[in-house]
mmCIF file of C-alpha atoms in Angstrom:
data_model
loop_
_atom_site.group_PDB
_atom_site.id
_atom_site.type_symbol
_atom_site.label_atom_id
_atom_site.label_comp_id
_atom_site.label_asym_id
_atom_site.label_seq_id
_atom_site.Cartn_x
_atom_site.Cartn_y
_atom_site.Cartn_z
ATOM 1 C CA MET A 1 31.953 36.285 41.828
ATOM 2 C CA ALA A 2 30.266 33.288 40.208
ATOM 3 C CA ASP A 3 28.189 32.697 43.358
ATOM 4 C CA ALA A 4 27.191 36.337 43.445
ATOM 5 C CA LYS A 5 25.874 36.208 39.872
ATOM 6 C CA ARG A 6 23.961 32.953 40.279
ATOM 7 C CA ARG A 7 20.208 33.521 40.013
ATOM 8 C CA PRO A 8 18.343 32.905 43.267
ATOM 9 C CA GLY A 9 16.501 29.606 43.550
ATOM 10 C CA LEU A 10 18.610 27.800 40.906
ATOM 11 C CA LYS A 11 20.762 24.885 41.972
ATOM 12 C CA PRO A 12 23.721 23.597 39.987
ATOM 13 C CA VAL A 13 22.981 20.379 38.074
ATOM 14 C CA GLU A 14 24.988 17.447 39.330
ATOM 15 C CA ARG A 15 27.123 15.631 36.773
ATOM 16 C CA ARG A 16 25.319 12.338 37.456
ATOM 17 C CA THR A 17 21.894 13.933 36.896
ATOM 18 C CA PHE A 18 23.048 15.604 33.697
ATOM 19 C CA LEU A 19 24.401 12.326 32.303
ATOM 20 C CA ARG A 20 21.209 10.473 33.239
ATOM 21 C CA TYR A 21 18.982 12.968 31.424
ATOM 22 C CA SER A 22 21.324 12.979 28.424
ATOM 23 C CA LEU A 23 21.117 9.185 28.217
ATOM 24 C CA ILE A 24 17.318 9.238 28.471
ATOM 25 C CA GLY A 25 17.151 11.862 25.725
ATOM 26 C CA SER A 26 19.440 9.878 23.423
ATOM 27 C CA VAL A 27 17.471 6.656 23.914
ATOM 28 C CA GLY A 28 14.194 8.501 23.348
ATOM 29 C CA ALA A 29 15.468 10.058 20.130
ATOM 30 C CA GLY A 30 16.682 6.674 18.903
ATOM 31 C CA LEU A 31 13.365 4.986 19.642
ATOM 32 C CA GLY A 32 11.520 7.856 17.987
ATOM 33 C CA GLY A 33 13.589 7.466 14.832
ATOM 34 C CA PHE A 34 12.971 3.720 14.811
ATOM 35 C CA GLY A 35 9.243 4.307 15.257
ATOM 36 C CA LEU A 36 9.120 6.737 12.348
ATOM 37 C CA ALA A 37 11.030 4.301 10.157
ATOM 38 C CA SER A 38 8.566 1.551 11.080
ATOM 39 C CA LEU A 39 5.624 3.788 10.241
ATOM 40 C CA GLY A 40 7.258 4.574 6.920
ATOM 41 C CA PHE A 41 7.359 0.854 6.157
ATOM 42 C CA LEU A 42 3.783 0.163 7.211
ATOM 43 C CA TRP A 43 2.370 3.327 5.694
ATOM 44 C CA PRO A 44 4.199 3.848 2.386
ATOM 45 C CA GLY A 45 4.239 7.334 0.955
ATOM 46 C CA SER A 46 1.250 8.875 -0.711
ATOM 47 C CA PRO A 47 1.559 9.695 -4.402
ATOM 48 C CA GLU A 48 3.815 12.716 -3.889
ATOM 49 C CA GLY A 49 4.990 14.130 -7.175
ATOM 50 C CA LEU A 50 2.376 12.204 -9.169
ATOM 51 C CA PHE A 51 -0.821 13.999 -10.060
ATOM 52 C CA GLY A 52 -3.677 13.604 -12.489
ATOM 53 C CA GLU A 53 -3.321 11.186 -15.388
ATOM 54 C CA VAL A 54 0.008 9.361 -15.181
ATOM 55 C CA PRO A 55 1.321 7.073 -17.982
ATOM 56 C CA LEU A 56 3.102 4.079 -16.442
ATOM 57 C CA GLY A 57 4.520 2.315 -19.480
ATOM 58 C CA ASN A 58 3.545 0.274 -22.504
ATOM 59 C CA ALA A 59 0.382 -1.631 -21.629
ATOM 60 C CA ASN A 60 1.351 -4.847 -23.434
ATOM 61 C CA ASP A 61 4.789 -4.923 -21.804
ATOM 62 C CA LEU A 62 3.264 -4.406 -18.356
ATOM 63 C CA ALA A 63 0.742 -7.203 -18.881
ATOM 64 C CA ASP A 64 3.452 -9.589 -20.112
ATOM 65 C CA GLU A 65 5.658 -8.882 -17.091
ATOM 66 C CA ILE A 66 2.816 -9.357 -14.605
ATOM 67 C CA GLN A 67 1.751 -12.641 -16.186
ATOM 68 C CA ASN A 68 5.311 -13.979 -16.491
ATOM 69 C CA GLU A 69 6.268 -13.065 -12.914
ATOM 70 C CA ARG A 70 2.853 -13.945 -11.470
ATOM 71 C CA ALA A 71 3.066 -10.752 -9.415
ATOM 72 C CA PRO A 72 1.738 -7.192 -9.644
ATOM 73 C CA ILE A 73 4.014 -4.347 -10.676
ATOM 74 C CA ARG A 74 4.370 -1.906 -7.800
ATOM 75 C CA VAL A 75 4.801 1.818 -8.426
ATOM 76 C CA PRO A 76 6.122 3.107 -5.060
ATOM 77 C CA GLU A 77 5.792 6.788 -5.973
ATOM 78 C CA GLY A 78 2.039 6.424 -6.222
ATOM 79 C CA GLY A 79 1.396 3.532 -3.855
ATOM 80 C CA ILE A 80 0.010 1.667 -6.870
ATOM 81 C CA SER A 81 0.009 -2.034 -7.679
ATOM 82 C CA ILE A 82 -0.742 -2.793 -11.330
ATOM 83 C CA ILE A 83 -2.591 -6.077 -11.795
ATOM 84 C CA VAL A 84 -3.949 -8.082 -14.702
ATOM 85 C CA TRP A 85 -7.643 -8.922 -14.700
ATOM 86 C CA ASP A 86 -9.882 -10.947 -16.984
ATOM 87 C CA PRO A 87 -12.884 -8.993 -18.348
ATOM 88 C CA SER A 88 -14.376 -12.230 -19.704
ATOM 89 C CA VAL A 89 -14.978 -13.685 -16.212
ATOM 90 C CA SER A 90 -18.678 -13.648 -15.409
ATOM 91 C CA GLY A 91 -19.631 -10.332 -13.799
ATOM 92 C CA ALA A 92 -16.152 -8.798 -14.055
ATOM 93 C CA ASP A 93 -16.817 -6.350 -16.859
ATOM 94 C CA ALA A 94 -20.098 -5.215 -15.309
ATOM 95 C CA ALA A 95 -18.399 -4.634 -11.953
ATOM 96 C CA TYR A 96 -15.141 -3.047 -13.081
ATOM 97 C CA GLY A 97 -15.272 -2.271 -16.795
ATOM 98 C CA GLU A 98 -16.720 1.235 -16.551
ATOM 99 C CA HIS A 99 -13.683 2.778 -14.842
ATOM 100 C CA HIS A 100 -10.992 0.277 -15.851
ATOM 101 C CA GLN A 101 -10.864 0.609 -19.608
ATOM 102 C CA ALA A 102 -7.295 -0.608 -20.125
ATOM 103 C CA ILE A 103 -8.441 -3.684 -22.043
ATOM 104 C CA LEU A 104 -5.845 -5.422 -24.224
ATOM 105 C CA SER A 105 -7.906 -8.408 -25.374
ATOM 106 C CA ASP A 106 -11.073 -10.298 -24.515
ATOM 107 C CA ASP A 107 -9.442 -11.841 -21.443
ATOM 108 C CA VAL A 108 -6.627 -9.424 -20.504
ATOM 109 C CA GLY A 109 -6.979 -6.012 -18.915
ATOM 110 C CA LEU A 110 -4.913 -3.877 -16.555
ATOM 111 C CA MET A 111 -6.047 -2.310 -13.301
ATOM 112 C CA ALA A 112 -4.355 -0.072 -10.693
ATOM 113 C CA LEU A 113 -4.981 -0.866 -7.023
ATOM 114 C CA ASN A 114 -4.171 1.458 -4.128
ATOM 115 C CA SER A 115 -2.009 -0.983 -2.170
ATOM 116 C CA ALA A 116 -0.476 1.825 -0.087
ATOM 117 C CA SER A 117 -3.522 2.064 2.161
ATOM 118 C CA CYS A 118 -5.483 -0.817 3.664
ATOM 119 C CA PRO A 119 -9.158 0.218 3.981
ATOM 120 C CA HIS A 120 -9.001 -0.874 7.632
ATOM 121 C CA LEU A 121 -6.459 1.520 9.184
ATOM 122 C CA GLY A 122 -4.278 2.653 6.301
ATOM 123 C CA CYS A 123 -1.305 0.274 6.492
ATOM 124 C CA GLY A 124 0.557 -0.647 3.328
ATOM 125 C CA VAL A 125 -0.603 -3.955 1.831
ATOM 126 C CA PRO A 126 2.230 -5.952 0.240
ATOM 127 C CA TRP A 127 1.830 -8.779 -2.236
ATOM 128 C CA CYS A 128 2.320 -12.343 -0.976
ATOM 129 C CA GLN A 129 3.879 -14.367 -3.775
ATOM 130 C CA SER A 130 3.163 -17.756 -2.202
ATOM 131 C CA SER A 131 -0.570 -17.221 -1.593
ATOM 132 C CA GLN A 132 -1.026 -14.937 -4.637
ATOM 133 C CA TRP A 133 -2.996 -12.549 -2.420
ATOM 134 C CA PHE A 134 -2.427 -9.083 -0.979
ATOM 135 C CA GLU A 135 -1.925 -9.422 2.796
ATOM 136 C CA CYS A 136 -1.879 -6.600 5.346
ATOM 137 C CA PRO A 137 0.865 -7.044 7.994
ATOM 138 C CA CYS A 138 -0.873 -4.840 10.571
ATOM 139 C CA HIS A 139 -4.125 -6.661 11.340
ATOM 140 C CA GLY A 140 -4.285 -9.532 8.868
ATOM 141 C CA SER A 141 -6.745 -8.289 6.254
ATOM 142 C CA ARG A 142 -6.419 -10.217 3.006
ATOM 143 C CA TYR A 143 -7.399 -9.524 -0.584
ATOM 144 C CA ASN A 144 -7.330 -11.733 -3.656
ATOM 145 C CA ARG A 145 -5.416 -10.968 -6.844
ATOM 146 C CA LEU A 146 -8.186 -8.583 -7.932
ATOM 147 C CA GLY A 147 -8.088 -6.706 -4.621
ATOM 148 C CA GLU A 148 -11.385 -8.188 -3.421
ATOM 149 C CA TRP A 149 -11.727 -8.722 0.339
ATOM 150 C CA THR A 150 -11.174 -12.309 1.479
ATOM 151 C CA GLY A 151 -10.755 -11.950 5.252
ATOM 152 C CA GLY A 152 -9.760 -9.784 8.202
ATOM 153 C CA PRO A 153 -11.186 -6.579 9.707
ATOM 154 C CA ALA A 154 -11.100 -4.405 6.560
ATOM 155 C CA PRO A 155 -14.584 -3.108 5.640
ATOM 156 C CA ARG A 156 -14.150 -3.610 1.866
ATOM 157 C CA GLY A 157 -11.712 -4.518 -0.883
ATOM 158 C CA LEU A 158 -8.724 -2.412 -1.888
ATOM 159 C CA ASP A 159 -9.490 0.981 -3.369
ATOM 160 C CA ARG A 160 -8.378 1.547 -6.958
ATOM 161 C CA TYR A 161 -7.828 4.220 -9.576
ATOM 162 C CA ALA A 162 -9.558 4.736 -12.901
ATOM 163 C CA SER A 163 -7.350 3.781 -15.844
ATOM 164 C CA PHE A 164 -7.225 3.528 -19.624
ATOM 165 C CA ILE A 165 -4.831 3.040 -22.550
ATOM 166 C CA ASN A 166 -3.843 6.190 -24.434
ATOM 167 C CA GLY A 167 -3.179 6.602 -28.152
ATOM 168 C CA ASP A 168 0.482 5.630 -27.696
ATOM 169 C CA GLY A 169 -0.445 2.276 -26.158
ATOM 170 C CA GLU A 170 0.541 3.368 -22.645
ATOM 171 C CA PHE A 171 -1.298 2.323 -19.504
ATOM 172 C CA VAL A 172 -2.546 5.541 -17.876
ATOM 173 C CA VAL A 173 -3.737 5.808 -14.273
ATOM 174 C CA ASP A 174 -5.912 8.735 -13.199
ATOM 175 C CA LEU A 175 -4.760 9.552 -9.663
ATOM 176 C CA GLY A 176 -7.446 12.212 -9.478
ATOM 177 C CA GLN A 177 -10.153 9.553 -9.640
ATOM 178 C CA GLU A 178 -9.776 7.138 -6.737
ATOM 179 C CA LEU A 179 -12.555 4.570 -6.570
ATOM 180 C CA THR A 180 -13.899 2.952 -3.417
ATOM 181 C CA GLY A 181 -13.010 -0.733 -3.242
ATOM 182 C CA PRO A 182 -15.614 -3.444 -3.815
ATOM 183 C CA ALA A 183 -17.914 -4.497 -0.988
ATOM 184 C CA ARG A 184 -17.012 -7.488 1.156
ATOM 185 C CA THR A 185 -19.603 -9.534 -0.702
ATOM 186 C CA ALA A 186 -17.785 -9.102 -4.034
ATOM 187 C CA ASN A 187 -16.060 -12.326 -5.042
ATOM 188 C CA ILE A 188 -15.946 -12.288 -8.813
ATOM 189 C CA LEU A 189 -12.520 -13.897 -8.956
ATOM 190 C CA GLU A 190 -13.365 -16.735 -6.517
ATOM 191 C CA GLN A 191 -9.634 -17.249 -5.991
ATOM 192 C CA SER A 192 -8.485 -19.488 -3.155
ATOM 193 C CA PRO A 193 -4.975 -19.001 -1.732
ATOM 194 C CA GLU A 194 -2.466 -20.803 -3.935
ATOM 195 C CA GLY A 195 0.089 -21.456 -1.185
ATOM 196 C CA PRO A 196 1.090 -20.461 2.368
ATOM 197 C CA HIS A 197 0.084 -17.043 3.651
ATOM 198 C CA CYS A 198 2.777 -14.464 4.396
ATOM 199 C CA VAL A 199 0.797 -12.916 7.272
ATOM 200 C CA ASP A 200 -1.104 -14.712 10.022
ATOM 201 C CA ALA A 201 -4.767 -13.746 10.169
#
C-alpha cells in the first residue's frame, strides 16, 4: 500500500544522504551563529532605548573617574564614550566649544564620542589603555584621546554628540544631534601614543 501511495518521480532518501545533509545544516547554523556573535562584537548596538537628551550622571563625578582611571567611560546602550577635554588648549574651544558646552572649569570639559561606529566601515572602536588612543580592530584606524584621526583608512575623526550640563549638574548628551567628526587634518591635541598599540595598523 505504501508503494501505491508514493508520489510518482519521488525517490526515498537514503539514511546516509539524510545524515550528511543534517550534519551540513547543523554546521552551517553553528557558523552562522558564530558569525552573528562576531558582528555583534565588532558592531556594537546602536542607541536602542536611548533617545533625545540623555543625562548620564553627575558631571564632576564623571570627570574625576575619567581622569583617575585615565580611560573614557563607555555607555554601551548608546555606543558612547565619555572623554575629558581641555578647552584651554589652543584652538580647542574654537573647534569644539560650540556644541560641547559641558565645561567644568577653564581646563576641564566633557565630550561624548560615538565609539560604536568607526567612520571607515562602522566597526566598534574600543579604547586602548596602553596607547591612550581609540583603535579600530577591523582595519587599523586610530584616533587620539579627543577622537581625532591619527592613522588608518578612516576618512575623518570619530563622530560625536552635542552635550551640555543641566541645572542639576548632570552631563547631558543629545543623541538627536550627532556631529560629523573632525577632518583628518585636525590635530589640536597633538597626542603621541603613550605606549604599545592594541591593534596593528
